[in-house]
Coordinates of C-alpha atoms in Angstrom, one line a residue:
M226 CA 67.2 100.4 93.8
V227 CA 67.8 98.6 91.2
R228 CA 64.6 96.6 90.3
K229 CA 65.1 93.4 88.9
P230 CA 63.8 92.7 85.5
I231 CA 60.6 91.1 85.6
Q232 CA 60.5 87.8 83.5
P233 CA 57.1 88.0 81.3
Q234 CA 54.9 84.7 81.6
P235 CA 52.4 85.1 78.7
V236 CA 49.0 84.1 78.6
R237 CA 46.3 83.6 76.0
F238 CA 42.7 82.8 76.8
G239 CA 38.7 83.6 75.0
A240 CA 37.7 86.4 75.8
Q241 CA 35.2 89.5 74.3
P242 CA 34.6 91.3 72.3
Q243 CA 37.4 89.3 71.2
P244 CA 40.7 86.8 72.5
V245 CA 43.6 88.7 75.4
E246 CA 46.5 88.0 76.2
I247 CA 47.8 88.7 79.4
D248 CA 51.1 88.7 81.5
I249 CA 50.8 86.7 84.5
A250 CA 54.2 88.0 86.1
R251 CA 52.2 91.7 85.9
S252 CA 49.0 90.7 86.6
A253 CA 46.6 90.2 89.6
V254 CA 42.7 88.9 90.4
I255 CA 41.4 90.8 92.7
A256 CA 39.0 89.8 94.6
I257 CA 36.8 91.8 96.1
D258 CA 34.1 91.9 99.2
M259 CA 34.0 88.4 99.8
Q260 CA 33.7 89.0 103.8
N261 CA 31.0 87.4 106.3
D262 CA 29.3 90.3 106.1
F263 CA 28.4 89.9 102.5
C264 CA 28.7 86.2 102.0
H265 CA 27.7 84.4 105.4
P266 CA 24.6 83.2 106.4
E267 CA 24.3 85.8 109.4
G268 CA 26.3 88.6 108.4
W269 CA 24.9 92.0 108.1
F270 CA 23.4 91.9 104.2
A271 CA 21.4 88.2 105.4
Q272 CA 20.1 90.0 108.4
K273 CA 19.0 92.6 106.5
G274 CA 17.2 90.4 104.9
L275 CA 19.0 90.4 102.0
G276 CA 19.9 86.7 100.1
V277 CA 23.4 85.6 100.1
K278 CA 23.1 83.0 97.0
A279 CA 24.2 85.3 94.9
T280 CA 26.8 86.3 96.6
R281 CA 27.9 83.1 97.9
K282 CA 28.0 82.1 93.8
P283 CA 31.9 83.2 93.6
I284 CA 33.3 80.7 96.6
P285 CA 33.1 77.6 94.2
V286 CA 34.5 79.6 91.4
L287 CA 37.7 81.2 93.4
Q288 CA 38.5 77.9 95.0
R289 CA 39.4 76.7 91.8
L290 CA 40.9 79.7 90.8
L291 CA 43.1 81.1 92.8
P292 CA 45.2 78.1 93.9
A293 CA 45.7 77.3 90.2
W294 CA 46.7 81.6 89.3
R295 CA 49.2 81.5 92.5
K296 CA 50.6 77.9 91.4
A297 CA 51.3 79.8 87.6
G298 CA 52.7 83.0 89.3
G299 CA 50.6 85.1 89.6
A300 CA 49.4 88.2 92.4
V301 CA 45.9 87.5 94.8
V302 CA 45.0 90.4 95.9
W303 CA 42.0 90.5 98.4
L304 CA 40.0 94.0 98.0
N305 CA 37.6 94.4 101.5
W306 CA 35.7 97.1 103.1
G307 CA 37.0 97.5 106.8
I308 CA 35.8 101.1 107.7
R309 CA 37.5 102.6 110.6
A310 CA 34.8 102.4 114.1
D311 CA 34.2 105.9 114.6
R312 CA 32.9 106.0 110.5
L313 CA 34.6 109.1 110.5
N314 CA 36.2 108.9 106.8
L315 CA 32.4 108.1 105.6
S316 CA 29.9 111.1 104.5
P317 CA 26.1 111.2 105.8
T318 CA 25.0 110.0 102.2
I319 CA 27.2 106.5 103.0
Q320 CA 25.6 106.3 106.2
F321 CA 22.3 106.6 104.9
K322 CA 22.9 104.2 102.0
G323 CA 24.1 100.8 105.1
K324 CA 21.3 101.9 106.9
R325 CA 18.4 102.6 104.9
S326 CA 16.3 103.5 108.1
S327 CA 16.4 104.7 111.5
E328 CA 15.5 100.8 112.9
G329 CA 18.2 99.9 110.2
V330 CA 21.4 98.2 111.4
G331 CA 24.4 100.3 109.7
Y332 CA 28.0 100.5 109.3
A333 CA 30.2 100.3 111.9
E334 CA 27.0 98.8 114.0
T335 CA 25.7 95.4 115.1
S336 CA 23.3 92.9 114.1
P337 CA 20.7 91.0 116.1
L338 CA 23.2 87.9 115.4
D339 CA 25.7 89.8 117.4
H340 CA 29.3 89.2 115.5
G341 CA 30.6 92.1 116.3
P342 CA 30.0 95.8 114.6
S343 CA 29.4 95.5 110.7
L344 CA 32.5 95.9 108.2
V345 CA 35.0 97.4 111.0
R346 CA 38.4 96.2 110.3
E347 CA 39.8 93.6 112.2
S348 CA 35.8 92.6 113.3
W349 CA 34.1 88.9 112.0
G350 CA 31.9 90.7 109.7
A351 CA 35.0 91.9 107.5
Q352 CA 36.4 88.6 107.2
V353 CA 36.9 86.8 104.3
V354 CA 34.7 83.8 104.0
E355 CA 36.5 81.0 105.7
E356 CA 35.7 79.1 102.4
L357 CA 38.6 81.0 100.1
A358 CA 41.6 80.5 101.7
I359 CA 43.9 83.6 101.8
D360 CA 47.6 83.0 101.0
P361 CA 51.2 84.2 102.5
T362 CA 51.8 85.1 99.3
D363 CA 48.4 87.1 98.7
I364 CA 48.6 91.0 99.2
T365 CA 44.9 92.5 101.5
V366 CA 44.0 95.8 100.7
F367 CA 41.0 97.7 102.9
K368 CA 38.3 100.6 101.2
H369 CA 36.4 102.8 102.4
R370 CA 34.1 103.4 99.1
L371 CA 32.6 101.0 96.8
S372 CA 35.5 101.7 94.1
G373 CA 39.1 100.4 95.7
F374 CA 41.0 103.0 94.2
W375 CA 39.6 105.4 96.2
D376 CA 41.3 107.0 99.4
N377 CA 43.6 104.1 100.3
E378 CA 47.4 102.7 99.0
L379 CA 45.6 99.8 96.1
D380 CA 47.1 101.5 93.6
T381 CA 50.4 102.5 95.4
V382 CA 50.6 98.4 96.3
L383 CA 49.9 97.4 92.8
R384 CA 52.4 100.0 91.3
H385 CA 55.2 98.6 93.3
Q386 CA 54.6 95.1 92.3
G387 CA 54.5 95.7 88.8
I388 CA 51.2 94.8 88.0
T389 CA 49.8 96.8 85.4
T390 CA 46.8 94.0 84.2
L391 CA 44.1 93.1 86.9
L392 CA 41.3 90.0 86.7
F393 CA 38.2 90.9 88.5
T394 CA 36.1 88.9 90.7
G395 CA 33.7 89.2 93.9
V396 CA 30.9 90.4 95.1
N397 CA 28.4 93.1 94.0
T398 CA 29.3 92.9 90.0
D399 CA 27.6 96.0 89.9
R400 CA 28.5 97.9 92.4
C401 CA 32.5 97.5 94.1
V402 CA 33.7 95.5 90.9
F403 CA 32.4 97.5 88.3
S404 CA 33.3 100.8 90.6
T405 CA 37.1 99.3 91.1
L406 CA 37.1 98.1 87.9
Q407 CA 36.2 101.8 86.1
D408 CA 39.1 103.8 88.4
A409 CA 41.4 101.0 87.1
G410 CA 41.0 102.3 83.2
F411 CA 40.6 105.8 84.6
L412 CA 44.3 105.4 85.8
G413 CA 46.1 103.1 82.9
Y414 CA 45.9 99.6 84.5
D415 CA 44.5 96.4 81.5
C416 CA 41.1 95.4 82.6
V417 CA 39.1 91.5 82.9
L418 CA 36.0 91.0 84.5
L419 CA 36.2 87.6 85.0
S420 CA 31.8 87.2 84.8
D421 CA 31.9 83.4 86.4
A422 CA 33.9 84.8 89.2
C423 CA 31.6 87.8 90.1
S424 CA 27.6 87.5 91.0
S425 CA 25.4 90.6 92.5
G426 CA 22.1 90.6 94.1
S427 CA 20.3 93.1 91.9
P428 CA 18.0 92.0 88.7
A429 CA 20.1 89.7 85.9
Y430 CA 20.0 92.7 83.5
V431 CA 21.9 94.7 85.8
S432 CA 25.0 92.3 85.1
R433 CA 24.1 92.3 81.9
A434 CA 24.6 95.9 81.3
I435 CA 28.2 95.9 83.0
H436 CA 29.7 93.3 80.5
F437 CA 28.1 95.5 77.3
I438 CA 29.8 99.0 79.0
V439 CA 33.3 97.0 80.0
Q440 CA 34.1 95.4 77.0
Q441 CA 32.4 98.8 75.0
L442 CA 34.7 100.6 77.0
H443 CA 37.2 99.8 80.0
G444 CA 38.3 96.1 79.2
F445 CA 37.2 92.8 78.1
V446 CA 35.6 90.0 79.7
A447 CA 36.3 86.3 80.8
T448 CA 35.2 83.7 82.5
A449 CA 37.9 81.8 84.8
E450 CA 36.7 78.6 83.3
A451 CA 38.6 79.9 80.5
L452 CA 42.0 81.3 81.9
L453 CA 41.9 77.5 84.4
T454 CA 42.0 76.0 81.2
S455 CA 44.5 78.3 79.4
L456 CA 46.7 78.0 82.8
A457 CA 46.7 75.2 82.5
E458 CA 48.6 74.6 79.3
A459 CA 50.8 76.9 80.8
P460 CA 54.7 76.2 81.8
R461 CA 55.1 76.8 85.8
P462 CA 57.8 79.2 86.4
K463 CA 59.9 79.0 89.5
R464 CA 57.9 80.8 92.4
S465 CA 59.5 83.0 94.9
K466 CA 59.1 82.0 98.5
T467 CA 58.9 85.7 100.0
P468 CA 55.7 87.4 100.0
R469 CA 54.7 89.9 97.6
G470 CA 53.0 92.4 100.3
N471 CA 50.4 92.1 103.1

């Protein structure tokens, strides 16, 4: 039951309101909702008539960031919607927000182009888009709220891995990303929002407001590009072959 000490792996990069130094060994990139139902041209969002240009925007950034982050020894956590098929833990309000009208397609319902029930765990729509490769060392956590810290195991999983700093990526900036980031801060995690690795279909001023609030109250706003530049200059650790978890 004696935990082995974790060797610090500091890296410093530019951020707002000032540069930050984090410990890679105690940090995780959180990739939020990069799933078929949000990002694929035939997913739930697209079939509702919502464009996926914004939700696909983080894909090329994450394609570059995640391999470099893993190589540096950092953890990757996929935080995805994965609901119960019977929706028993979704309130009427949450179900309404997913459906909006009697004719709409809600959570766990099937769209006209049938890829299975929307956002049900293990369904096509809940899978991460094929453009983003999941490594065996990555961690996957499912959620059924905007915030990834409610009514699931995310906090426990992170703490058992010794993770104290979270780098936020994914979609949507003003919804699941911000909700999870706020709760992370309230729970005592250090938070960095990687703005170019996040996106939203909301008007641009909404994301600017989120960036302002994060800088003022919850942590720091940086870019994946700034982090990548610093990772390229950081010494490479000896990486364990043992997966952190599932």
